[in-house]
Amino acid sequence: MKHLTAFFLFFSALAFAADRPSPLLTNVPGRTTISLTGAWHVVIDPYESGLHARYYENATPETRSGPIEYNFEASETLNVPGDWNTQKERLFFYEGPVWYKRWFSYKQREHTRLFVYFGAANYFTRVYLNGKPLGEHEGGFTSFNFEVTGEVKDGDNFLVVEVNNARRADGVPGLNTDWWNYGGLTRDVLLVEVPETFVRDYSIQLAKGSLGEVAGWAQLDGSPHAQTVTIEIPEAGVRKTFSPDANGRAEFRFPAKLGLWSPENPRLYDVVISAGADAVHDSIGFRTVEVKGTQIVLNGKPIFLRGMSMHEEAPIRGGRAFSQEDAQTLLGWAKELGCNFVRLTHYPHNENEIRLADRLGLLVWSEIPVYWDIAWKNPATFANAEAQLSEMIARDRNRAAVIFWSLSNETPVDPGRLTFLQKLAEDARQLDPTRLITSAMNHVTEAGPDRRILDDPLGESLDVLGLNEYLGWYFGRPEDADRFQWESKYSKPLILSEFGGDALFGKHGDAGARWTEEYQANLYVHQLGMIRKIPGFAGLSPWVLMDFHSPRRPLPGIQDYYNRKGLVSNTGQHKQAFYVLQKFYQEIREARATH
Ligand code: GCU
């Protein structure tokens, strides 16, 4: 074991920093961005011959002699952002490479730098500018960018991007998931123009455990030594200037009178971070979150999490969600349920959702796709998971709504896995000491016919425990919940991160008939009765807000490649269980309001 740990530490340190472009904040007012959304010409490349055939050259008879067996201009198009599976019926099941090509014209302005930014691309991506490689990225749900200052030509330029969603045994996630493997340029593609020296990254929050002090840092990129960094919060009368160190990093801490962000009052402040010619504005909420015994404490007060788990799947039209409208609909349903919390599964969701959660007052659980079984002993797999973790944290570290970083979901108890996740927990705390580290676990010990103990060794490394249980669906009957006891080996807050059952909207029968709305509603009634009895219970996020596509669910006439555990159908109809949970959350709110 000792050697394994050493092996991991060596490799992770190497990989952690080495080959990945550091995060670039784009979705903040004050950044000049040029959107490259819209129709891109594509070549579908089922046998991965594009690299050898040099599709990235976007060659034409004028630019290359000999037979050219592709022609982007004459090829079909796909919309960006968007997955290809729901844009072309014949690509619904397609897993493999697709080559995208797009022209853009640009004129570099003096004293500026230019980056190409991708909100996300699933899964493995290679990017080329004017036929030259810019770099590659692995992971389908986090943003990445490449600097093209000096590479871009004045006038016409072309980008060629190979996106390959083929699943990999050494990937994160691995070969097996219960969600659709949507491929493509699934989020925005932007050109981001910044001054020669710019604010590349920052963290501005209340200092840990303090309601009256702001602490954080700003990282400059460019020739920092000439600059000072100014932090302004105009509504709070704050204007402070700091000098960055030789590496362009300015650390700060100062007192400030700020209205606290909470689900009841999601107060956001306009915050301006400026240095030299650069100034970015961001909407930031200020709150503290910590654990006291088995309670989760927000701004010094215990909070109960009325939650819902959800996938990043577009309501009604289907496919990978990405737009403000998608986020409005999905989080709107969560608010309608009476939620103050959403578990965004099983991968980092798009920034539109996170920023809307900030505005709506929905606390967020954000997770990396270390899902079920992956190649725990493979250092490259670890480096990949570590990079996805740091990219997730980098993008959303200033979002008050996000209180949990989740490292994994339903992973098997074994030594390699434990070392892997313990190391990730350390990384997460190093990257962000202000938030709570969690994971969704389903390993429990049977302590009698109706008693289960959550004793997964991973619990040691977590601040908050997530428990997934499917009593009444994958085992037992809904009524069994009435006498079931769930306990935890740890005196830490416990969240029931998943429970539920499938129901086809409009399918009716008696409560014992599977797949009916009555069965699902009945299951919820008994589950909600059961969970009131769980010691250290801090909240729940039942599985799942909306029916979603899954390759593991072919049952004709009922599932048809949908996981039907949604409380809302994929076309937006509310099932009976939606109202069972809504009523429960109403009661909880009223009960807590009177205490
Ligand atoms: C698991 C898993 C989900 C899955 C769900 C189900 O617990 O975490 O991703 O969809 O169960 O079986 O419906």
Coordinates of C-alpha atoms and ligand atoms in Angstrom, one line a residue:
M1 CA 0.0 0.0 0.0
K2 CA 2.8 2.5 1.0
H3 CA 4.4 2.1 -2.5
L4 CA 1.0 2.7 -4.1
T5 CA 0.4 5.9 -2.2
A6 CA 3.9 7.1 -3.1
F7 CA 3.4 6.2 -6.7
F8 CA 0.1 8.2 -6.7
L9 CA 1.6 11.2 -5.0
F10 CA 4.5 11.3 -7.5
F11 CA 2.3 11.0 -10.5
S12 CA -0.5 13.4 -9.3
A13 CA 2.0 16.1 -8.4
L14 CA 3.5 15.8 -11.9
A15 CA 0.2 15.7 -13.8
F16 CA -1.7 18.1 -11.6
A17 CA 0.0 21.2 -12.9
A18 CA 1.8 20.1 -16.0
D19 CA -0.1 19.9 -19.2
R20 CA -3.5 21.6 -18.6
P21 CA -4.1 25.2 -19.4
S22 CA -4.9 27.1 -16.2
P23 CA -8.5 28.2 -15.9
L24 CA -9.7 31.4 -17.7
L25 CA -12.7 33.2 -16.4
T26 CA -14.9 34.2 -19.2
N27 CA -18.5 34.4 -18.2
V28 CA -18.0 37.6 -16.3
P29 CA -19.1 41.0 -17.5
G30 CA -16.2 43.1 -18.6
R31 CA -14.7 40.3 -20.7
T32 CA -14.7 40.9 -24.5
T33 CA -15.9 37.7 -26.0
I34 CA -16.7 36.8 -29.6
S35 CA -19.2 33.9 -29.7
L36 CA -18.5 31.1 -32.2
T37 CA -21.8 29.4 -31.6
G38 CA -24.0 28.4 -34.6
A39 CA -23.7 25.9 -37.4
W40 CA -20.3 24.3 -37.8
H41 CA -19.4 22.0 -40.7
V42 CA -18.7 18.5 -39.6
V43 CA -17.2 15.2 -40.7
I44 CA -18.3 12.0 -38.9
D45 CA -15.3 9.8 -38.6
P46 CA -16.4 6.4 -37.3
Y47 CA -13.1 4.7 -38.0
E48 CA -10.9 7.4 -36.6
S49 CA -9.1 8.0 -39.9
G50 CA -9.3 11.8 -39.6
L51 CA -6.0 12.3 -37.8
H52 CA -4.1 10.3 -40.3
A53 CA -6.0 12.0 -43.2
R54 CA -5.1 15.3 -41.6
Y55 CA -8.7 16.7 -41.5
Y56 CA -7.3 19.4 -39.3
E57 CA -5.7 21.0 -42.4
N58 CA -9.1 21.7 -43.9
A59 CA -7.4 21.1 -47.1
T60 CA -8.7 21.9 -50.6
P61 CA -7.3 21.1 -54.0
E62 CA -5.8 24.7 -53.9
T63 CA -3.9 24.0 -50.7
R64 CA -2.9 20.3 -51.2
S65 CA -2.2 18.0 -54.1
G66 CA -3.4 14.5 -54.4
P67 CA -6.7 13.0 -53.5
I68 CA -8.5 14.9 -50.6
E69 CA -11.3 12.6 -49.3
Y70 CA -13.1 15.1 -47.1
N71 CA -14.5 18.5 -47.8
F72 CA -15.9 20.4 -44.8
E73 CA -17.6 23.1 -47.0
A74 CA -19.7 20.5 -48.7
S75 CA -20.4 18.6 -45.5
E76 CA -23.4 18.7 -43.2
T77 CA -23.5 20.9 -40.1
L78 CA -24.2 20.6 -36.4
N79 CA -25.2 23.4 -34.1
V80 CA -22.8 24.5 -31.4
P81 CA -23.5 24.4 -28.5
G82 CA -25.3 21.1 -28.7
D83 CA -24.8 17.4 -28.6
W84 CA -24.9 15.5 -31.9
N85 CA -27.1 12.6 -30.6
T86 CA -30.3 14.7 -30.6
Q87 CA -29.5 16.8 -33.6
K88 CA -29.3 13.9 -36.1
E89 CA -31.4 10.7 -35.6
R90 CA -28.6 8.6 -37.2
L91 CA -26.2 9.9 -34.5
F92 CA -28.4 9.1 -31.6
F93 CA -26.3 6.0 -30.6
Y94 CA -23.1 7.3 -32.2
E95 CA -19.9 7.1 -30.2
G96 CA -16.6 8.1 -31.8
P97 CA -14.9 11.1 -33.3
V98 CA -16.6 14.0 -35.1
W99 CA -14.5 16.7 -36.7
Y100 CA -15.9 20.3 -36.5
K101 CA -14.7 23.2 -38.7
R102 CA -15.5 26.9 -38.5
W103 CA -14.1 30.0 -40.1
F104 CA -13.9 33.3 -38.1
S105 CA -12.4 36.6 -39.1
Y106 CA -10.5 38.6 -36.5
K107 CA -8.1 41.6 -36.3
Q108 CA -5.8 41.6 -33.3
R109 CA -5.9 44.8 -31.4
E110 CA -2.7 46.3 -29.8
H111 CA -1.8 45.3 -26.2
T112 CA -4.4 42.6 -26.2
R113 CA -4.2 38.8 -26.0
L114 CA -6.6 36.2 -27.4
F115 CA -7.9 32.9 -26.1
V116 CA -10.1 30.2 -27.6
Y117 CA -12.5 29.1 -24.8
F118 CA -14.6 25.9 -24.6
G119 CA -17.4 25.7 -22.0
A120 CA -17.2 21.9 -22.4
A121 CA -16.8 19.2 -25.1
N122 CA -17.6 15.5 -24.5
Y123 CA -15.2 13.7 -24.2
F124 CA -11.7 13.8 -25.7
T125 CA -11.0 16.9 -27.7
R126 CA -8.1 18.1 -30.0
V127 CA -8.1 21.7 -31.2
Y128 CA -6.4 23.1 -34.3
L129 CA -6.1 26.7 -35.5
N130 CA -5.3 27.2 -39.2
G131 CA -4.1 23.6 -39.4
K132 CA -1.7 23.8 -36.4
P133 CA -2.4 21.9 -33.1
L134 CA -3.3 24.1 -30.1
G135 CA -3.8 21.3 -27.7
E136 CA -6.1 18.7 -26.3
H137 CA -8.5 18.2 -23.4
E138 CA -10.0 15.1 -21.7
G139 CA -13.2 15.3 -19.7
G140 CA -16.7 16.2 -21.0
F141 CA -18.0 18.6 -18.4
T142 CA -15.4 21.3 -17.6
S143 CA -14.1 24.3 -19.4
F144 CA -10.8 24.7 -21.1
N145 CA -9.0 27.2 -23.3
F146 CA -5.9 27.9 -25.4
E147 CA -4.0 31.1 -26.0
V148 CA -3.8 32.0 -29.7
T149 CA -2.2 35.5 -29.4
G150 CA 0.2 35.7 -32.3
E151 CA -1.2 32.5 -33.8
V152 CA -4.3 34.1 -35.1
K153 CA -4.1 35.9 -38.4
D154 CA -5.7 39.3 -39.2
G155 CA -8.6 38.3 -41.5
D156 CA -9.9 34.8 -42.0
N157 CA -8.9 31.9 -39.7
F158 CA -10.3 28.4 -39.3
L159 CA -10.7 26.3 -36.2
V160 CA -10.9 22.5 -36.6
V161 CA -11.9 20.6 -33.5
E162 CA -12.0 16.8 -33.1
V163 CA -14.4 15.7 -30.4
N164 CA -14.5 12.0 -29.6
N165 CA -17.0 10.6 -27.1
A166 CA -15.9 7.1 -27.2
R167 CA -16.0 5.6 -23.7
R168 CA -12.6 4.5 -22.2
A169 CA -11.9 1.9 -19.6
D170 CA -9.3 4.4 -18.1
G171 CA -11.6 7.3 -18.5
V172 CA -13.6 9.5 -16.0
P173 CA -16.3 8.3 -16.2
G174 CA -15.4 4.8 -17.2
L175 CA -17.2 2.5 -19.6
N176 CA -20.5 2.2 -17.7
T177 CA -23.0 5.0 -16.8
D178 CA -26.7 5.3 -16.4
W179 CA -26.8 8.5 -18.5
W180 CA -26.7 9.1 -22.2
N181 CA -23.2 9.7 -23.6
Y182 CA -24.0 12.9 -25.4
G183 CA -21.1 13.8 -27.7
G184 CA -20.0 17.1 -29.1
L185 CA -19.3 20.8 -28.4
T186 CA -21.9 20.8 -25.8
R187 CA -21.4 24.3 -24.4
D188 CA -20.3 27.7 -25.7
V189 CA -17.2 28.3 -27.8
L190 CA -15.8 31.8 -27.5
L191 CA -12.9 34.0 -28.5
V192 CA -11.9 35.8 -25.4
E193 CA -9.9 39.0 -25.8
V194 CA -8.0 40.4 -22.7
P195 CA -5.4 43.1 -22.1
E196 CA -1.8 42.0 -22.1
T197 CA -1.9 41.8 -18.3
F198 CA -5.3 40.6 -17.0
V199 CA -7.1 39.1 -14.0
R200 CA -6.9 35.4 -14.8
D201 CA -8.5 34.1 -11.7
Y202 CA -9.8 35.1 -8.2
S203 CA -11.5 34.0 -5.1
I204 CA -13.5 36.5 -3.1
Q205 CA -15.6 35.2 -0.1
L206 CA -16.2 35.6 3.6
A207 CA -13.2 34.4 5.5
K208 CA -13.8 30.9 6.9
G209 CA -16.0 31.1 10.1
S210 CA -16.3 34.9 9.9
L211 CA -19.4 36.9 9.0
G212 CA -17.7 40.2 8.9
E213 CA -14.4 39.7 7.0
V214 CA -13.7 39.1 3.3
A215 CA -10.7 37.0 2.3
G216 CA -9.4 35.9 -1.0
W217 CA -6.9 36.4 -3.8
A218 CA -6.5 37.5 -7.4
Q219 CA -4.1 36.0 -9.9
L220 CA -2.8 38.2 -12.6
D221 CA -1.4 36.9 -15.9
G222 CA 1.1 39.0 -17.8
S223 CA 3.6 41.4 -16.4
P224 CA 2.2 41.9 -12.9
H225 CA 4.9 43.8 -11.2
A226 CA 3.8 47.1 -12.6
Q227 CA 0.2 46.6 -11.4
T228 CA -1.9 46.9 -8.3
V229 CA -5.1 45.0 -7.8
T230 CA -8.2 46.8 -6.7
I231 CA -11.2 45.2 -5.2
E232 CA -14.5 47.2 -5.2
I233 CA -17.9 46.3 -3.7
P234 CA -19.6 49.6 -4.4
E235 CA -22.9 48.8 -2.6
A236 CA -20.9 48.0 0.6
G237 CA -18.6 51.0 0.2
V238 CA -15.6 48.8 -0.3
R239 CA -12.6 49.9 -2.4
K240 CA -9.3 48.3 -1.5
T241 CA -6.0 48.1 -3.4
F242 CA -3.3 45.4 -3.0
S243 CA 0.1 44.7 -4.5
P244 CA 0.6 41.3 -6.1
D245 CA 3.7 39.2 -5.4
A246 CA 6.3 38.4 -8.0
N247 CA 4.1 35.6 -9.4
G248 CA 1.2 38.0 -9.9
R249 CA -0.8 36.8 -6.9
A250 CA -2.4 39.3 -4.5
E251 CA -3.8 37.9 -1.3
F252 CA -6.2 40.0 0.8
R253 CA -8.4 40.1 3.9
F254 CA -10.5 43.1 5.0
P255 CA -13.5 43.8 7.1
A256 CA -16.8 44.5 5.3
K257 CA -20.5 45.0 6.3
L258 CA -22.3 42.7 3.8
G259 CA -25.9 41.3 3.6
L260 CA -25.5 37.5 3.8
W261 CA -26.5 35.2 0.9
S262 CA -29.0 32.5 1.8
P263 CA -31.8 30.6 0.1
E264 CA -34.3 32.9 1.7
N265 CA -32.3 36.0 0.7
P266 CA -30.0 35.2 -2.2
R267 CA -28.3 38.6 -2.1
L268 CA -25.6 39.2 -4.7
Y269 CA -23.2 42.1 -4.9
D270 CA -21.5 43.6 -7.9
V271 CA -17.8 43.1 -7.3
V272 CA -15.2 44.7 -9.5
I273 CA -11.7 43.3 -9.7
S274 CA -9.3 45.5 -11.6
A275 CA -5.6 45.7 -12.5
G276 CA -4.1 47.9 -15.1
A277 CA -6.3 48.0 -18.2
D278 CA -8.4 45.0 -17.1
A279 CA -11.5 45.2 -15.0
V280 CA -14.0 42.3 -14.4
H281 CA -17.3 42.6 -12.8
D282 CA -18.8 39.5 -11.0
S283 CA -22.0 39.0 -9.1
I284 CA -21.0 37.4 -5.8
G285 CA -23.0 36.3 -2.7
F286 CA -21.3 36.2 0.7
R287 CA -22.1 33.4 3.1
T288 CA -20.3 30.9 5.3
V289 CA -20.9 27.2 5.4
E290 CA -19.6 24.7 7.9
V291 CA -20.4 21.5 9.8
K292 CA -21.1 21.4 13.6
G293 CA -21.6 17.8 14.7
T294 CA -24.3 16.3 12.5
Q295 CA -25.6 19.7 11.4
I296 CA -24.8 21.7 8.3
V297 CA -24.5 25.4 9.4
L298 CA -25.1 28.3 6.9
N299 CA -24.2 31.7 8.2
G300 CA -24.0 30.3 11.7
K301 CA -27.5 28.8 11.6
P302 CA -28.3 25.0 11.1
I303 CA -30.0 24.4 7.8
F304 CA -32.1 21.4 6.5
L305 CA -31.5 20.6 2.8
R306 CA -34.8 20.2 0.9
G307 CA -33.3 18.9 -2.3
M308 CA -33.6 17.2 -5.6
S309 CA -31.1 15.4 -7.8
M310 CA -31.0 16.3 -11.4
H311 CA -29.2 15.5 -14.7
E312 CA -28.1 18.2 -17.1
E313 CA -30.7 17.1 -19.7
A314 CA -32.8 19.6 -21.6
P315 CA -36.5 19.5 -20.8
I316 CA -38.9 18.9 -23.6
R317 CA -36.4 18.9 -26.5
G318 CA -34.0 16.4 -24.8
G319 CA -30.3 16.2 -25.2
R320 CA -27.6 17.9 -23.2
A321 CA -28.9 21.1 -21.5
F322 CA -26.9 24.3 -21.9
S323 CA -29.0 27.4 -22.2
Q324 CA -30.4 29.9 -19.7
E325 CA -33.9 28.7 -20.7
D326 CA -33.0 25.0 -19.9
A327 CA -31.7 26.1 -16.5
Q328 CA -34.8 28.3 -15.9
T329 CA -37.1 25.3 -16.6
L330 CA -35.2 22.8 -14.5
L331 CA -34.4 24.9 -11.5
G332 CA -37.9 26.4 -11.8
W333 CA -39.4 22.9 -11.1
A334 CA -37.0 22.5 -8.2
K335 CA -38.3 25.8 -6.7
E336 CA -41.9 24.7 -7.4
L337 CA -41.2 21.6 -5.3
G338 CA -40.1 23.9 -2.4
C339 CA -36.4 23.0 -2.7
N340 CA -33.6 25.0 -1.2
F341 CA -31.0 22.6 -2.6
V342 CA -30.1 20.8 -5.8
R343 CA -27.7 17.9 -6.3
L344 CA -26.3 18.4 -9.8
T345 CA -25.3 14.9 -11.0
H346 CA -23.0 13.2 -11.8
Y347 CA -20.7 15.8 -13.5
P348 CA -20.2 19.6 -13.3
H349 CA -23.3 21.2 -14.9
N350 CA -23.2 24.3 -17.1
E351 CA -22.5 27.7 -15.7
N352 CA -25.9 29.0 -16.6
E353 CA -27.4 26.6 -14.1
I354 CA -24.9 27.5 -11.3
R355 CA -25.3 31.2 -11.8
L356 CA -29.1 30.8 -11.8
A357 CA -28.9 28.8 -8.6
D358 CA -27.0 31.8 -7.1
R359 CA -29.8 34.1 -8.1
L360 CA -32.7 31.8 -7.1
G361 CA -31.2 30.9 -3.7
L362 CA -30.7 27.2 -4.4
L363 CA -27.7 25.5 -2.6
V364 CA -25.7 23.3 -4.9
W365 CA -23.9 19.9 -4.7
S366 CA -21.4 19.8 -7.6
E367 CA -19.8 16.4 -8.5
I368 CA -17.1 15.0 -10.8
P369 CA -17.9 11.9 -12.8
V370 CA -16.0 9.4 -10.7
Y371 CA -19.0 7.1 -11.1
W372 CA -19.4 3.5 -10.2
D373 CA -16.2 1.6 -11.2
I374 CA -13.2 3.3 -12.8
A375 CA -9.5 2.4 -13.2
W376 CA -8.5 3.2 -9.6
K377 CA -4.9 2.1 -10.0
N378 CA -4.2 3.9 -13.2
P379 CA -2.2 7.1 -12.5
A380 CA -3.5 8.7 -15.8
T381 CA -7.0 8.1 -14.6
F382 CA -6.2 9.7 -11.3
A383 CA -4.6 12.7 -13.0
N384 CA -7.6 13.1 -15.1
A385 CA -10.0 13.0 -12.1
E386 CA -7.8 15.5 -10.3
A387 CA -7.8 17.8 -13.3
Q388 CA -11.6 17.7 -13.6
L389 CA -11.8 18.4 -9.9
S390 CA -9.6 21.5 -10.2
E391 CA -11.4 22.7 -13.3
M392 CA -14.8 22.3 -11.6
I393 CA -13.6 24.3 -8.5
A394 CA -11.8 26.9 -10.5
R395 CA -15.0 27.8 -12.5
D396 CA -17.4 27.9 -9.6
R397 CA -15.3 28.9 -6.6
N398 CA -17.0 32.3 -6.4
R399 CA -20.6 31.0 -6.5
A400 CA -22.2 31.3 -3.0
A401 CA -24.8 28.7 -4.0
V402 CA -22.2 25.9 -4.3
I403 CA -21.5 24.4 -0.9
F404 CA -20.5 20.9 -1.7
W405 CA -17.7 19.4 -3.8
S406 CA -18.6 15.8 -4.4
L407 CA -15.8 13.4 -5.3
S408 CA -17.7 10.4 -6.5
N409 CA -20.9 8.4 -6.8
E410 CA -21.6 4.8 -5.7
T411 CA -18.0 3.6 -5.9
P412 CA -17.0 0.1 -4.7
V413 CA -15.2 -0.3 -1.4
D414 CA -11.6 -1.3 -2.2
P415 CA -8.1 -0.2 -1.2
G416 CA -7.2 1.4 -4.6
R417 CA -10.5 3.3 -4.6
L418 CA -10.0 4.5 -1.1
T419 CA -6.4 5.9 -1.8
F420 CA -7.7 7.5 -4.9
L421 CA -10.6 9.3 -3.2
Q422 CA -8.6 10.2 -0.1
K423 CA -6.1 12.0 -2.3
L424 CA -8.9 13.8 -4.2
A425 CA -10.3 14.9 -0.8
E426 CA -7.0 16.4 0.1
D427 CA -6.7 18.1 -3.2
A428 CA -10.2 19.6 -2.9
R429 CA -9.5 21.0 0.6
Q430 CA -6.2 22.4 -0.7
L431 CA -8.0 24.0 -3.7
D432 CA -10.9 25.3 -1.6
P433 CA -10.7 25.2 2.2
T434 CA -14.1 27.0 2.5
R435 CA -16.5 24.4 1.2
L436 CA -17.7 20.9 2.3
I437 CA -16.3 17.7 0.8
T438 CA -18.8 14.9 0.2
S439 CA -19.5 11.8 -1.9
A440 CA -22.6 9.6 -2.6
M441 CA -22.1 6.2 -1.1
N442 CA -24.2 3.0 -1.2
H443 CA -22.0 0.6 0.7
V444 CA -23.8 -0.3 4.0
T445 CA -23.5 -3.1 6.5
E446 CA -26.6 -5.2 7.3
A447 CA -27.2 -5.1 11.0
G448 CA -30.4 -7.2 11.1
P449 CA -33.3 -7.6 8.6
D450 CA -34.4 -3.9 8.8
R451 CA -31.2 -2.1 9.9
R452 CA -28.4 -0.8 7.8
I453 CA -25.2 1.0 8.9
L454 CA -23.3 3.4 6.6
D455 CA -19.8 2.4 7.4
D456 CA -17.9 3.0 4.2
P457 CA -14.3 3.8 5.1
L458 CA -14.5 6.8 2.7
G459 CA -16.7 8.5 5.3
E460 CA -13.6 9.2 7.3
S461 CA -12.3 11.7 4.6
L462 CA -15.6 13.5 4.1
D463 CA -17.3 16.4 5.8
V464 CA -20.8 15.4 4.9
L465 CA -22.0 11.9 4.0
G466 CA -24.2 11.1 1.0
L467 CA -26.3 7.9 1.1
N468 CA -28.0 6.4 -1.9
E469 CA -30.6 3.7 -1.1
Y470 CA -33.3 2.2 -3.3
L471 CA -35.5 0.4 -0.7
G472 CA -38.9 -0.2 -2.3
W473 CA -37.5 -0.3 -5.8
Y474 CA -34.3 -2.4 -6.3
F475 CA -34.9 -4.2 -3.1
G476 CA -37.9 -4.7 -0.7
R477 CA -41.3 -3.1 -1.0
P478 CA -42.1 0.6 -0.4
E479 CA -43.9 -0.3 2.9
D480 CA -40.7 -1.9 4.3
A481 CA -39.5 1.6 4.9
D482 CA -41.9 2.0 7.8
R483 CA -39.8 -0.3 10.0
F484 CA -36.3 0.3 8.4
Q485 CA -33.5 1.9 10.3
W486 CA -30.6 3.6 8.6
E487 CA -27.6 4.6 10.8
S488 CA -24.1 5.9 10.2
K489 CA -20.8 4.9 11.8
Y490 CA -19.8 8.6 11.7
S491 CA -21.2 11.5 13.7
K492 CA -21.3 13.7 10.6
P493 CA -24.2 15.2 8.7
L494 CA -26.0 12.7 6.5
I495 CA -27.8 13.5 3.3
L496 CA -30.1 10.9 1.6
S497 CA -28.5 11.7 -1.8
E498 CA -30.7 9.2 -3.7
F499 CA -33.9 7.2 -3.4
G500 CA -36.8 6.7 -5.8
G501 CA -38.5 4.5 -8.3
D502 CA -39.6 4.5 -11.9
A503 CA -43.1 5.6 -13.1
L504 CA -44.3 6.3 -16.6
F505 CA -46.3 9.5 -16.6
G506 CA -50.0 8.6 -17.2
K507 CA -49.6 5.0 -16.3
H508 CA -52.0 4.3 -13.5
G509 CA -52.9 1.3 -11.3
D510 CA -52.9 0.3 -7.7
A511 CA -50.0 1.3 -5.4
G512 CA -48.5 -2.1 -5.7
A513 CA -48.2 -2.0 -9.5
R514 CA -44.7 -1.1 -10.6
W515 CA -44.1 1.6 -13.2
T516 CA -47.3 3.4 -12.2
E517 CA -47.5 6.8 -10.8
E518 CA -49.3 5.4 -7.8
Y519 CA -46.4 3.0 -7.0
Q520 CA -43.9 5.9 -7.2
A521 CA -46.1 8.1 -5.0
N522 CA -46.6 5.4 -2.5
L523 CA -42.8 4.8 -2.4
Y524 CA -42.2 8.5 -1.6
V525 CA -44.9 8.5 1.2
H526 CA -43.1 5.6 3.0
Q527 CA -39.6 6.9 2.3
L528 CA -40.4 10.4 3.7
G529 CA -41.9 8.8 6.8
M530 CA -38.8 6.7 7.2
I531 CA -36.2 9.5 6.9
R532 CA -37.6 11.5 9.7
K533 CA -36.2 8.8 12.0
I534 CA -32.6 8.8 10.7
P535 CA -30.2 10.2 13.3
G536 CA -28.0 13.1 12.0
F537 CA -30.2 13.5 9.0
A538 CA -29.4 16.9 7.4
G539 CA -31.3 16.7 4.1
L540 CA -32.3 14.8 1.0
S541 CA -32.1 14.9 -2.8
P542 CA -34.3 12.2 -4.2
W543 CA -33.6 10.6 -7.5
V544 CA -34.5 12.4 -9.8
L545 CA -36.1 15.7 -11.0
M546 CA -36.9 14.7 -14.6
D547 CA -36.9 11.5 -16.6
F548 CA -33.6 11.3 -18.6
H549 CA -32.1 9.2 -21.4
S550 CA -30.2 6.2 -20.4
P551 CA -28.7 3.4 -22.6
R552 CA -29.4 0.9 -19.7
R553 CA -33.2 1.3 -19.9
P554 CA -34.7 -0.2 -23.1
L555 CA -38.0 -1.5 -21.6
P556 CA -40.4 -1.0 -24.5
G557 CA -43.5 1.1 -24.0
I558 CA -42.4 2.2 -20.5
Q559 CA -38.8 3.2 -20.5
D560 CA -37.8 3.3 -24.2
Y561 CA -34.2 4.4 -23.1
Y562 CA -35.4 6.7 -20.4
N563 CA -34.8 6.3 -16.7
R564 CA -38.3 7.0 -15.5
K565 CA -37.5 7.9 -11.9
G566 CA -38.3 11.5 -12.6
L567 CA -41.0 13.4 -10.7
V568 CA -41.5 15.2 -14.0
S569 CA -41.6 13.5 -17.3
N570 CA -39.2 14.4 -20.0
T571 CA -42.0 16.4 -21.6
G572 CA -42.7 18.4 -18.4
Q573 CA -45.7 16.6 -16.9
H574 CA -45.7 16.4 -13.1
K575 CA -46.3 12.9 -11.7
Q576 CA -48.2 12.3 -8.5
A577 CA -45.1 11.9 -6.4
F578 CA -44.1 15.5 -7.3
Y579 CA -47.0 16.7 -5.1
V580 CA -46.1 14.2 -2.3
L581 CA -42.6 15.7 -2.0
Q582 CA -43.9 19.2 -2.5
K583 CA -46.3 18.8 0.4
F584 CA -43.5 17.3 2.6
Y585 CA -41.2 20.3 1.9
Q586 CA -44.0 22.6 2.7
E587 CA -44.5 20.9 6.1
I588 CA -40.7 21.0 6.8
R589 CA -40.6 24.7 6.0
E590 CA -43.6 25.5 8.2
A591 CA -42.2 23.4 11.0
R592 CA -38.8 25.1 10.9
A593 CA -40.4 28.5 10.5
T594 CA -42.3 28.0 13.8
H595 CA -39.2 26.8 15.7
Ligands
GCU1 C1 -27.9 5.0 -9.0 C2 -27.1 6.1 -9.7 C3 -27.9 6.9 -10.7 C4 -28.9 5.9 -11.4 C5 -29.9 5.5 -10.3 C6 -30.9 4.5 -10.9 O1 -28.0 5.1 -7.8 O2 -26.4 6.9 -8.8 O3 -27.0 7.4 -11.6 O4 -29.5 6.6 -12.4 O5 -29.2 4.8 -9.3 O6 -30.7 3.3 -10.8 O7 -31.9 5.0 -11.4

